[in-house]
GROMACS .gro file of C-alpha atoms in nm:
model
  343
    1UNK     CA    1  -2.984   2.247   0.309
    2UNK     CA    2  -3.195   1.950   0.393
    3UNK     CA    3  -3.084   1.826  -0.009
    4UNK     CA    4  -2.750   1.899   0.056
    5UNK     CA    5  -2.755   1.673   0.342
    6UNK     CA    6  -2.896   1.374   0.176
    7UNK     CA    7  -2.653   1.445  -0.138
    8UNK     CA    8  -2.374   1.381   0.079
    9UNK     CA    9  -2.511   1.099   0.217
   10UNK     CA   10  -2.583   0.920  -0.062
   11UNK     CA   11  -2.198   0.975  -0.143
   12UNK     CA   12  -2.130   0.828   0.150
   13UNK     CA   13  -2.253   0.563   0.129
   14UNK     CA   14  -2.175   0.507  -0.223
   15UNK     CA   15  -1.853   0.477  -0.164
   16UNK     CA   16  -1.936   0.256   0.167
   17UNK     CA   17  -2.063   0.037  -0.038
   18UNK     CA   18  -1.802   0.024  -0.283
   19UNK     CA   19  -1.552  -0.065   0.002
   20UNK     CA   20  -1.773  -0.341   0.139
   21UNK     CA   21  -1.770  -0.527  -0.177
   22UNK     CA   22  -1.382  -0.501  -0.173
   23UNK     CA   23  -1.420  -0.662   0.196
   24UNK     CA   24  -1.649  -0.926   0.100
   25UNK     CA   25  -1.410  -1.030  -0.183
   26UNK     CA   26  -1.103  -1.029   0.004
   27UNK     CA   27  -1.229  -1.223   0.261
   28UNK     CA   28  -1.365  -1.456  -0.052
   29UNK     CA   29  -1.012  -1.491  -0.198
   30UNK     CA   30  -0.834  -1.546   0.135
   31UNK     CA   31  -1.038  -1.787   0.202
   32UNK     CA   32  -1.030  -1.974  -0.126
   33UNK     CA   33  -0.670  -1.974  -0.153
   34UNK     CA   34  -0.581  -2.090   0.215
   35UNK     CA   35  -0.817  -2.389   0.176
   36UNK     CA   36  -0.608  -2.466  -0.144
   37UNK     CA   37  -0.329  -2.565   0.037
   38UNK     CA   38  -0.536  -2.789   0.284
   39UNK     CA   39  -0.674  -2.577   0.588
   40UNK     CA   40  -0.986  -2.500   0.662
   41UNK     CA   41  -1.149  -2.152   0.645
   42UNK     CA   42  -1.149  -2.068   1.031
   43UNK     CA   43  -0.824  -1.868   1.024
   44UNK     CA   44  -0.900  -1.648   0.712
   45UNK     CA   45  -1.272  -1.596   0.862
   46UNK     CA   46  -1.095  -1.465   1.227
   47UNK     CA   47  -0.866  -1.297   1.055
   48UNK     CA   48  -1.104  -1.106   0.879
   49UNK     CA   49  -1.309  -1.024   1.174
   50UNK     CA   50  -1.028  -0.875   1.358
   51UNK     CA   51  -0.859  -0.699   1.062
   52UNK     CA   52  -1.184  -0.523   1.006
   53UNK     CA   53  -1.202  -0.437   1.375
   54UNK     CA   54  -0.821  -0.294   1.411
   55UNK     CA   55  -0.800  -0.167   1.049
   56UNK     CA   56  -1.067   0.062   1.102
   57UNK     CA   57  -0.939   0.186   1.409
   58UNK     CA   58  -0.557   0.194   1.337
   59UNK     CA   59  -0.645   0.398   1.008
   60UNK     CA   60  -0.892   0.673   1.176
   61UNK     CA   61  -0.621   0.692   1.432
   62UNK     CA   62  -0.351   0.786   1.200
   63UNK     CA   63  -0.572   1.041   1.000
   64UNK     CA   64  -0.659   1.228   1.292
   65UNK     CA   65  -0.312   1.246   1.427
   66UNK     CA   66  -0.159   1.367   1.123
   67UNK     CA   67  -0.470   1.575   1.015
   68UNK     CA   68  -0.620   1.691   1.328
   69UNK     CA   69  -0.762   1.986   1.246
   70UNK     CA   70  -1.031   1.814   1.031
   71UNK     CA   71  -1.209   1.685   1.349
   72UNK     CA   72  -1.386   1.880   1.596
   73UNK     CA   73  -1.251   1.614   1.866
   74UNK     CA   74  -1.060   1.292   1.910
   75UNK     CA   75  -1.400   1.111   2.015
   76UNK     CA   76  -1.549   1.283   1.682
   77UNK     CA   77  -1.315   1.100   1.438
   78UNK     CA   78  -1.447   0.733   1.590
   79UNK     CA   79  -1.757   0.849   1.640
   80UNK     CA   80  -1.867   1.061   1.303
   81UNK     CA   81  -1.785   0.884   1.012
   82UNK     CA   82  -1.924   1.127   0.730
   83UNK     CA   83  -1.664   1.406   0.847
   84UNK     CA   84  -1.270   1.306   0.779
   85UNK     CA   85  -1.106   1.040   0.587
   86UNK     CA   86  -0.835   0.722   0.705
   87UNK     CA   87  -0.504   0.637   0.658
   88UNK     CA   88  -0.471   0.296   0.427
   89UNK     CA   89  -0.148   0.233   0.621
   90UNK     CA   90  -0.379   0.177   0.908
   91UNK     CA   91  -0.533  -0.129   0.754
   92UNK     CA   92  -0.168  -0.282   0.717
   93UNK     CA   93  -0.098  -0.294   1.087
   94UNK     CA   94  -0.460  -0.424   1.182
   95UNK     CA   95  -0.381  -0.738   0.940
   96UNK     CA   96  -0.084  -0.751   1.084
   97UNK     CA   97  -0.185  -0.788   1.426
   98UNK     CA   98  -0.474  -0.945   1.357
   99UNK     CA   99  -0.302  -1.245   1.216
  100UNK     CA  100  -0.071  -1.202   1.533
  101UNK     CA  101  -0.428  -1.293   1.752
  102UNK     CA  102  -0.492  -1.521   1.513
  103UNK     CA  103  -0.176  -1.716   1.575
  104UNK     CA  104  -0.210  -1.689   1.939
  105UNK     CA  105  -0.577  -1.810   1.870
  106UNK     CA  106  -0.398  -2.165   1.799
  107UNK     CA  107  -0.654  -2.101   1.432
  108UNK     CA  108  -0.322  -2.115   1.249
  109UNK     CA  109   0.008  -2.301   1.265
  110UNK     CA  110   0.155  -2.029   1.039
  111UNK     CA  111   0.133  -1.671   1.004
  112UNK     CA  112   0.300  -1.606   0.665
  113UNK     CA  113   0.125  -1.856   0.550
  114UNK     CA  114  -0.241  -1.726   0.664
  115UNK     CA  115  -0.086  -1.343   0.541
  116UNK     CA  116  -0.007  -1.534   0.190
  117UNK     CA  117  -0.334  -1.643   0.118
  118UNK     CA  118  -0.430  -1.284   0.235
  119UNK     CA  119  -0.206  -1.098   0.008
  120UNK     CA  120  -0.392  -1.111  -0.310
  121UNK     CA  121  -0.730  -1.023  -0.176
  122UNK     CA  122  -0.596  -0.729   0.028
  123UNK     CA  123  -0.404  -0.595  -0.298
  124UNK     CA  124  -0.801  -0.579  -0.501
  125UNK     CA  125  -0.930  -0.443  -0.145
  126UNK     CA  126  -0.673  -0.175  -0.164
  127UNK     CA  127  -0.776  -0.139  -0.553
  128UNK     CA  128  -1.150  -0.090  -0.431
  129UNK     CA  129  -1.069   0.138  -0.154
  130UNK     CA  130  -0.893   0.388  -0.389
  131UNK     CA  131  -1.227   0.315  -0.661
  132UNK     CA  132  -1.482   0.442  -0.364
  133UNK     CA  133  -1.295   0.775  -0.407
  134UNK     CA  134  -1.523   0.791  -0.708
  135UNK     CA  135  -1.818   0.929  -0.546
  136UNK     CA  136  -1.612   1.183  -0.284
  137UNK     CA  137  -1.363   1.416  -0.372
  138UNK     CA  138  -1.025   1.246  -0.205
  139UNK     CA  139  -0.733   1.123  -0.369
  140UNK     CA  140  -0.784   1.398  -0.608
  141UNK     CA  141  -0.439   1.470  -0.789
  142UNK     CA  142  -0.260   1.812  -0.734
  143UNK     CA  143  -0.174   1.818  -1.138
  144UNK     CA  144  -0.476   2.015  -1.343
  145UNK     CA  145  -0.534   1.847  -1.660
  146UNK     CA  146  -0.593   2.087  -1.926
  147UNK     CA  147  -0.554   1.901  -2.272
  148UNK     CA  148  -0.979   1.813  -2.320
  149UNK     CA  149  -0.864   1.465  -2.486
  150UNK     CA  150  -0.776   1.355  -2.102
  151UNK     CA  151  -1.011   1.547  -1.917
  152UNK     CA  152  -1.215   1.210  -1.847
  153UNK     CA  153  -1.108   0.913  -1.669
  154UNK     CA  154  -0.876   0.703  -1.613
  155UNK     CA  155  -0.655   1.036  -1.644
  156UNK     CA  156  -0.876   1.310  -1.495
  157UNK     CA  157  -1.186   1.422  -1.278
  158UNK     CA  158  -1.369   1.726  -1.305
  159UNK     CA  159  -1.343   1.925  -0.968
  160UNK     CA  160  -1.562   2.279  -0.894
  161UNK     CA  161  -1.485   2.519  -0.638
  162UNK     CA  162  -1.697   2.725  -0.403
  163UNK     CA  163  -1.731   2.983  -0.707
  164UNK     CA  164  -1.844   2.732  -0.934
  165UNK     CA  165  -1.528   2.702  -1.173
  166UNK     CA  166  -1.431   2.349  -1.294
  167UNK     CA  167  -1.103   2.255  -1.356
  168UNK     CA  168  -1.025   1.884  -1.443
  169UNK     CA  169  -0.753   1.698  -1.151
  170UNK     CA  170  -0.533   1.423  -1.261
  171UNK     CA  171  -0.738   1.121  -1.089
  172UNK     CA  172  -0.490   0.968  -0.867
  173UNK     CA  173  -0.739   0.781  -0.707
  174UNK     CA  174  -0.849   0.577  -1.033
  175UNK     CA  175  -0.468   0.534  -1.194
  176UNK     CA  176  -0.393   0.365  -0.879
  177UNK     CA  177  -0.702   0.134  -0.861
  178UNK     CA  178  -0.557   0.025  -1.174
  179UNK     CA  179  -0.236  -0.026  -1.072
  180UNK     CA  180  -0.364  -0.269  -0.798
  181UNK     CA  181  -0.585  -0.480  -0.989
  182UNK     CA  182  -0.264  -0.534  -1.185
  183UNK     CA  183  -0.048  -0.575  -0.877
  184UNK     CA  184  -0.372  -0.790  -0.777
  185UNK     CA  185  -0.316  -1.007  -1.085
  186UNK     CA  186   0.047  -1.058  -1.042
  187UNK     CA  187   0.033  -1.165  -0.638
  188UNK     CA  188  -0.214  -1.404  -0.756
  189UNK     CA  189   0.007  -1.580  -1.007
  190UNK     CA  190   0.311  -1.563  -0.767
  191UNK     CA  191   0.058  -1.758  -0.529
  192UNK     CA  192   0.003  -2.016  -0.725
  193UNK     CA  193   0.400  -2.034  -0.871
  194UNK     CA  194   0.490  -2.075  -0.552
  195UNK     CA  195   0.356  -2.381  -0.387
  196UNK     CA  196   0.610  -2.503  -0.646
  197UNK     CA  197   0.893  -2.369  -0.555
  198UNK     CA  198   1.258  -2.473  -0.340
  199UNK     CA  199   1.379  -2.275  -0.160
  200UNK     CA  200   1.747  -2.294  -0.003
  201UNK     CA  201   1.761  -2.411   0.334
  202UNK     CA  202   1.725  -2.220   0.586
  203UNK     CA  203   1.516  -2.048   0.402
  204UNK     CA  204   1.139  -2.067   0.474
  205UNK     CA  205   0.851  -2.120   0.202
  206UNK     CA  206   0.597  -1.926   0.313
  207UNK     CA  207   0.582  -1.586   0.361
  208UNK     CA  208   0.726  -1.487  -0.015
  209UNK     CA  209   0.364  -1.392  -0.154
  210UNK     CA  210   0.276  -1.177   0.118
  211UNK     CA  211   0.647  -1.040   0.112
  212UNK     CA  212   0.677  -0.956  -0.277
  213UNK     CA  213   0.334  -0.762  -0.226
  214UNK     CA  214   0.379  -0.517   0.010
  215UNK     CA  215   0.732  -0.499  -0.268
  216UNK     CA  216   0.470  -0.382  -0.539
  217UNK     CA  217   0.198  -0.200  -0.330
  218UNK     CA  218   0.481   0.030  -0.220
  219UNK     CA  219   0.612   0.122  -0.560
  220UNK     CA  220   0.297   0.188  -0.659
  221UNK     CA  221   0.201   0.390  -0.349
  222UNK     CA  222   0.464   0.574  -0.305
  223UNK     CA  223   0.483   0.773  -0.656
  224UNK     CA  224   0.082   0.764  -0.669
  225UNK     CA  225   0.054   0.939  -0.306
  226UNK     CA  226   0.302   1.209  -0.438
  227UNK     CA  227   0.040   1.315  -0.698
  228UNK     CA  228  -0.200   1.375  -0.453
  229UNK     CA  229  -0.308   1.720  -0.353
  230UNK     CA  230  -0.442   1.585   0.001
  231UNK     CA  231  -0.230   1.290   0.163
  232UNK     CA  232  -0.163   1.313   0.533
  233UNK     CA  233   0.181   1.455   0.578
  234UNK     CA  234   0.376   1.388   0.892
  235UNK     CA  235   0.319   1.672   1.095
  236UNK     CA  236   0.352   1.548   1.508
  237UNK     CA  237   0.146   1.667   1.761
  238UNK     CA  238   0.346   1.576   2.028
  239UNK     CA  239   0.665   1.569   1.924
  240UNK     CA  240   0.677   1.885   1.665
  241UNK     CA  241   1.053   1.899   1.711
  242UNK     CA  242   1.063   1.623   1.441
  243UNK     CA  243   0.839   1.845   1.161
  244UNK     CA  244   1.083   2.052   1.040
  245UNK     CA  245   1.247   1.737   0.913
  246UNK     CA  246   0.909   1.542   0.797
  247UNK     CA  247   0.660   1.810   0.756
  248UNK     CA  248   0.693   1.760   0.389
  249UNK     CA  249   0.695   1.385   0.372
  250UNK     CA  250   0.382   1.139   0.326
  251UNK     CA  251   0.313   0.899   0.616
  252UNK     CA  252   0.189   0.676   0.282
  253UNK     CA  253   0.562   0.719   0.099
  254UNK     CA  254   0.732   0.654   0.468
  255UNK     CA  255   0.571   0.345   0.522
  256UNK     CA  256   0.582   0.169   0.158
  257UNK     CA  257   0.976   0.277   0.183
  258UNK     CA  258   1.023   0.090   0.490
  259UNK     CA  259   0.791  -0.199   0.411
  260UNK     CA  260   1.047  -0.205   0.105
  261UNK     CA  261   1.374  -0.192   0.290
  262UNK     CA  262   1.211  -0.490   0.578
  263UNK     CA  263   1.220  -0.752   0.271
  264UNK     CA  264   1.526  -0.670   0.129
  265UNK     CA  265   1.629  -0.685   0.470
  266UNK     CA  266   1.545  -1.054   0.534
  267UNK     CA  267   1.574  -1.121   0.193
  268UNK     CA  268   1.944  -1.007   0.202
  269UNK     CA  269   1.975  -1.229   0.550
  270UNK     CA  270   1.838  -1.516   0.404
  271UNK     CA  271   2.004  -1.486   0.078
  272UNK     CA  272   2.342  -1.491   0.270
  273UNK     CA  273   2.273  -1.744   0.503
  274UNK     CA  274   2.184  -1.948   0.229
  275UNK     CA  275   2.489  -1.868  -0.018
  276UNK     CA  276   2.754  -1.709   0.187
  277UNK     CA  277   2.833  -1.329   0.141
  278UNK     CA  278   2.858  -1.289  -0.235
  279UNK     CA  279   2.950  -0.994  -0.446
  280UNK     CA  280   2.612  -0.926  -0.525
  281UNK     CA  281   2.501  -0.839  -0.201
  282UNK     CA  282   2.678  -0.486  -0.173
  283UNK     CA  283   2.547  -0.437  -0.498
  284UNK     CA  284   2.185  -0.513  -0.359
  285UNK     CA  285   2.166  -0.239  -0.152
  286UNK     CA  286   2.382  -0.003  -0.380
  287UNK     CA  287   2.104  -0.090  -0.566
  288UNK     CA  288   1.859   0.020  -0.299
  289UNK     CA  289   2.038   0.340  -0.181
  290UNK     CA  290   2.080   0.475  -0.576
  291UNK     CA  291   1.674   0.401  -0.581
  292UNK     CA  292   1.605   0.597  -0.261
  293UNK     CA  293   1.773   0.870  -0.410
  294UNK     CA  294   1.593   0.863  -0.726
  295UNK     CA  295   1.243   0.888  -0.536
  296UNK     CA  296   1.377   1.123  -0.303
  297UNK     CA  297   1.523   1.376  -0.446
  298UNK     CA  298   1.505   1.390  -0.798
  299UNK     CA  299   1.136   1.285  -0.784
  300UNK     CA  300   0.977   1.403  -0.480
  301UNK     CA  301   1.161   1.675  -0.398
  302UNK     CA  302   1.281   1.830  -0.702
  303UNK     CA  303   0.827   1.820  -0.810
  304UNK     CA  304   0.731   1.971  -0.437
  305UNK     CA  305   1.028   2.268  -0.535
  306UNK     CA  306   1.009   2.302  -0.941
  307UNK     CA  307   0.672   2.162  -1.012
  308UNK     CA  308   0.835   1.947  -1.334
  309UNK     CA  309   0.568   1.701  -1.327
  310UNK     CA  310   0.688   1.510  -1.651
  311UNK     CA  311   1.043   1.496  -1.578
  312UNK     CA  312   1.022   1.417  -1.171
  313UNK     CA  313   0.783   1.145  -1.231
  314UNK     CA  314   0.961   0.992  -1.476
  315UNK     CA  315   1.284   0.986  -1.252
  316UNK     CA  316   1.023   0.878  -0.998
  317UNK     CA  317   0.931   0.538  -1.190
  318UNK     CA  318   1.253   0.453  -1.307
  319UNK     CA  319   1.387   0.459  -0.919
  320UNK     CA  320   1.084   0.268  -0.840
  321UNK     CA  321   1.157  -0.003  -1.059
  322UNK     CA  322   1.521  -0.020  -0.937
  323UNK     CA  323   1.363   0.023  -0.551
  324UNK     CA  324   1.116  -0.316  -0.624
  325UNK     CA  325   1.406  -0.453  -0.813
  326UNK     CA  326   1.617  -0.543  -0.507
  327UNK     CA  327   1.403  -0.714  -0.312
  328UNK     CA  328   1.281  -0.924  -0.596
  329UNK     CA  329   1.659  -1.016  -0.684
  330UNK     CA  330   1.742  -1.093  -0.344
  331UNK     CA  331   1.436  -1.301  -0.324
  332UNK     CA  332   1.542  -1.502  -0.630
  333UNK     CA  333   1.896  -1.593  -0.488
  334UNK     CA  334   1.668  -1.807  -0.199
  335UNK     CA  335   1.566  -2.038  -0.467
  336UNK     CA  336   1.715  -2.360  -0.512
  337UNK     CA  337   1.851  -2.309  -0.882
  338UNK     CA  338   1.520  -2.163  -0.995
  339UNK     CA  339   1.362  -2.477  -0.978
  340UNK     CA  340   1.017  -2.577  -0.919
  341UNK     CA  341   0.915  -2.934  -0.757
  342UNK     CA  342   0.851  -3.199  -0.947
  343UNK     CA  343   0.489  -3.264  -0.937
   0.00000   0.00000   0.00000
């Protein structure tokens, strides 16, 4: 027993550490790039500080409303950390308000500008956070691989039960680290394009990296959360009225698809503003609805009812790509002609 003990906590703190090192280089990066445009590095350092404090809280809150059951008390889920897991969308609204202090802190003129400089560090923080699932067994995917030529990773993990069998689970968990060091790669680039670029008046230039990532950490969220065989549905506690409408549904997929429809929303209010009400703009959230669709029901629903992994997913992407689509075209009708200035 006493080994069994120290097994798990050496998997603990495995992935512990795993996390930390994501932490330490998003606050590295944040840093890095908001002194690049001339400030100093006390903003990014309180916003770390308080993002760390509210993340952590925000996302053990949200597990153990949604999950419950898993802890023997709400005082146990702040208080035992080896029991239990935490809901990433947590993190979100700590940077969120933590930037909100900051602001209020007078450490920053700007927060979409602080949140820009954020965005790429907190897309390779996500990518490490889904990476420490290495050395647990969460984010384990709900598909069992069964062709040996993928039964290693990136594509699978082996999994045994309490009667010793091993089967081999699609490893969510390491497809979408991979994901975000890509989506890590792009923010980054979009960072640096765009302390280049016009925008049409009134629209504001900051805010579009920070925007245009939640954009891609949603598409990739949402269809990566829907392989997994243990992500927090929204089941209420104290309003169960609502679960016979949600009970099936992902807190993870609700919150990317909202993030999602908040840009095109100012996107689309910007974009008009800017250009007048053109005939694209129906066609924008046409676009949008068509998308929603897509994920909805011929991806998430029809795999929950038929199991047609192959076929949903694929319907899956495709919407996906439409869903980030919109956004990203509504974004580009802010910019002065596509120009960049003229350094």
């Amino acid at each position: 027993m006493d080994y069994v003990l120290d097994l798990d906590f050496a998997v603990f703190q495995m992935s512990a550490v795993t996390i930390c090192v994501g932490i330490l280089l998003c606050v590295i990066i944040t840093c890095a790039l908001y002194a690049r445009r001339g400030e100093g590095i006390t903003a990014p350092l309180a916003l770390s500080v308080l993002s760390l404090l509210f993340g952590v809280l925000f996302s053990r809150f949200l597990h153990w409303y949604f999950t419950g059951e898993v802890y023997a008390s709400f005082r146990a889920a702040f208080t035992d950390f080896n029991r239990g897991s935490f809901c990433l969308q947590g993190m979100f609204l700590g940077i969120w308000l933590a930037a909100f202090l900051v602001k209020k802190l007078r450490l920053t003129g700007s927060v979409p500008a602080l949140l820009d400089a954020a965005a790429p560090g907190v897309c390779l923080l996500v990518a490490f956070i889904r990476l420490s699932a290495l050395f647990n067994t969460t984010c384990r995917g709900r598909i069992t691989i069964k062709t040996k030529l993928f039964q290693r990773l990136p594509f699978a993990v082996a999994s045994t039960d309490a009667a010793g069998n091993v089967t081999y689970r699609f490893a969510s968990f390491f497809i979408m680290a991979l994901l975000m060091l890509v989506v890590t790669i792009v923010v980054w680039r979009f960072f640096l394009d765009d302390e280049d670029r016009w925008m049409k008046w009134p629209c504001r230039g900051d805010g579009n990296t920070m925007r245009i990532a939640l954009v891609l950490y949603g598409v990739v969220e949402i269809i990566m959360d829907s392989t997994r065989n243990d992500s927090p549905l929204m089941h209420f506690r104290f309003i169960s009225q609502l679960n016979k409408f949600s009970a099936f549904i992902s807190l993870a997929q609700i919150f990317a698809a909202v993030a999602i429809l908040c840009v095109l929303i100012h996107y689309s209010r910007m974009s008009i503003k800017a250009n007048g009400f053109k005939w694209y703009h129906p066609l924008l959230w046409i676009g949008f609805l068509v998308s929603l669709f897509g994920v909805g029901k011929l991806g998430e629903y029809n795999v929950q009812r038929y199991a047609t992994y192959l076929k949903c997913y694929a319907w899956m992407a495709g919407s996906l790509v439409l869903m980030a689509a919109m956004p990203i075209i509504a974004w580009k009708t802010c910019l002065e002609n596509g120009e960049y200035y003229d350094e």
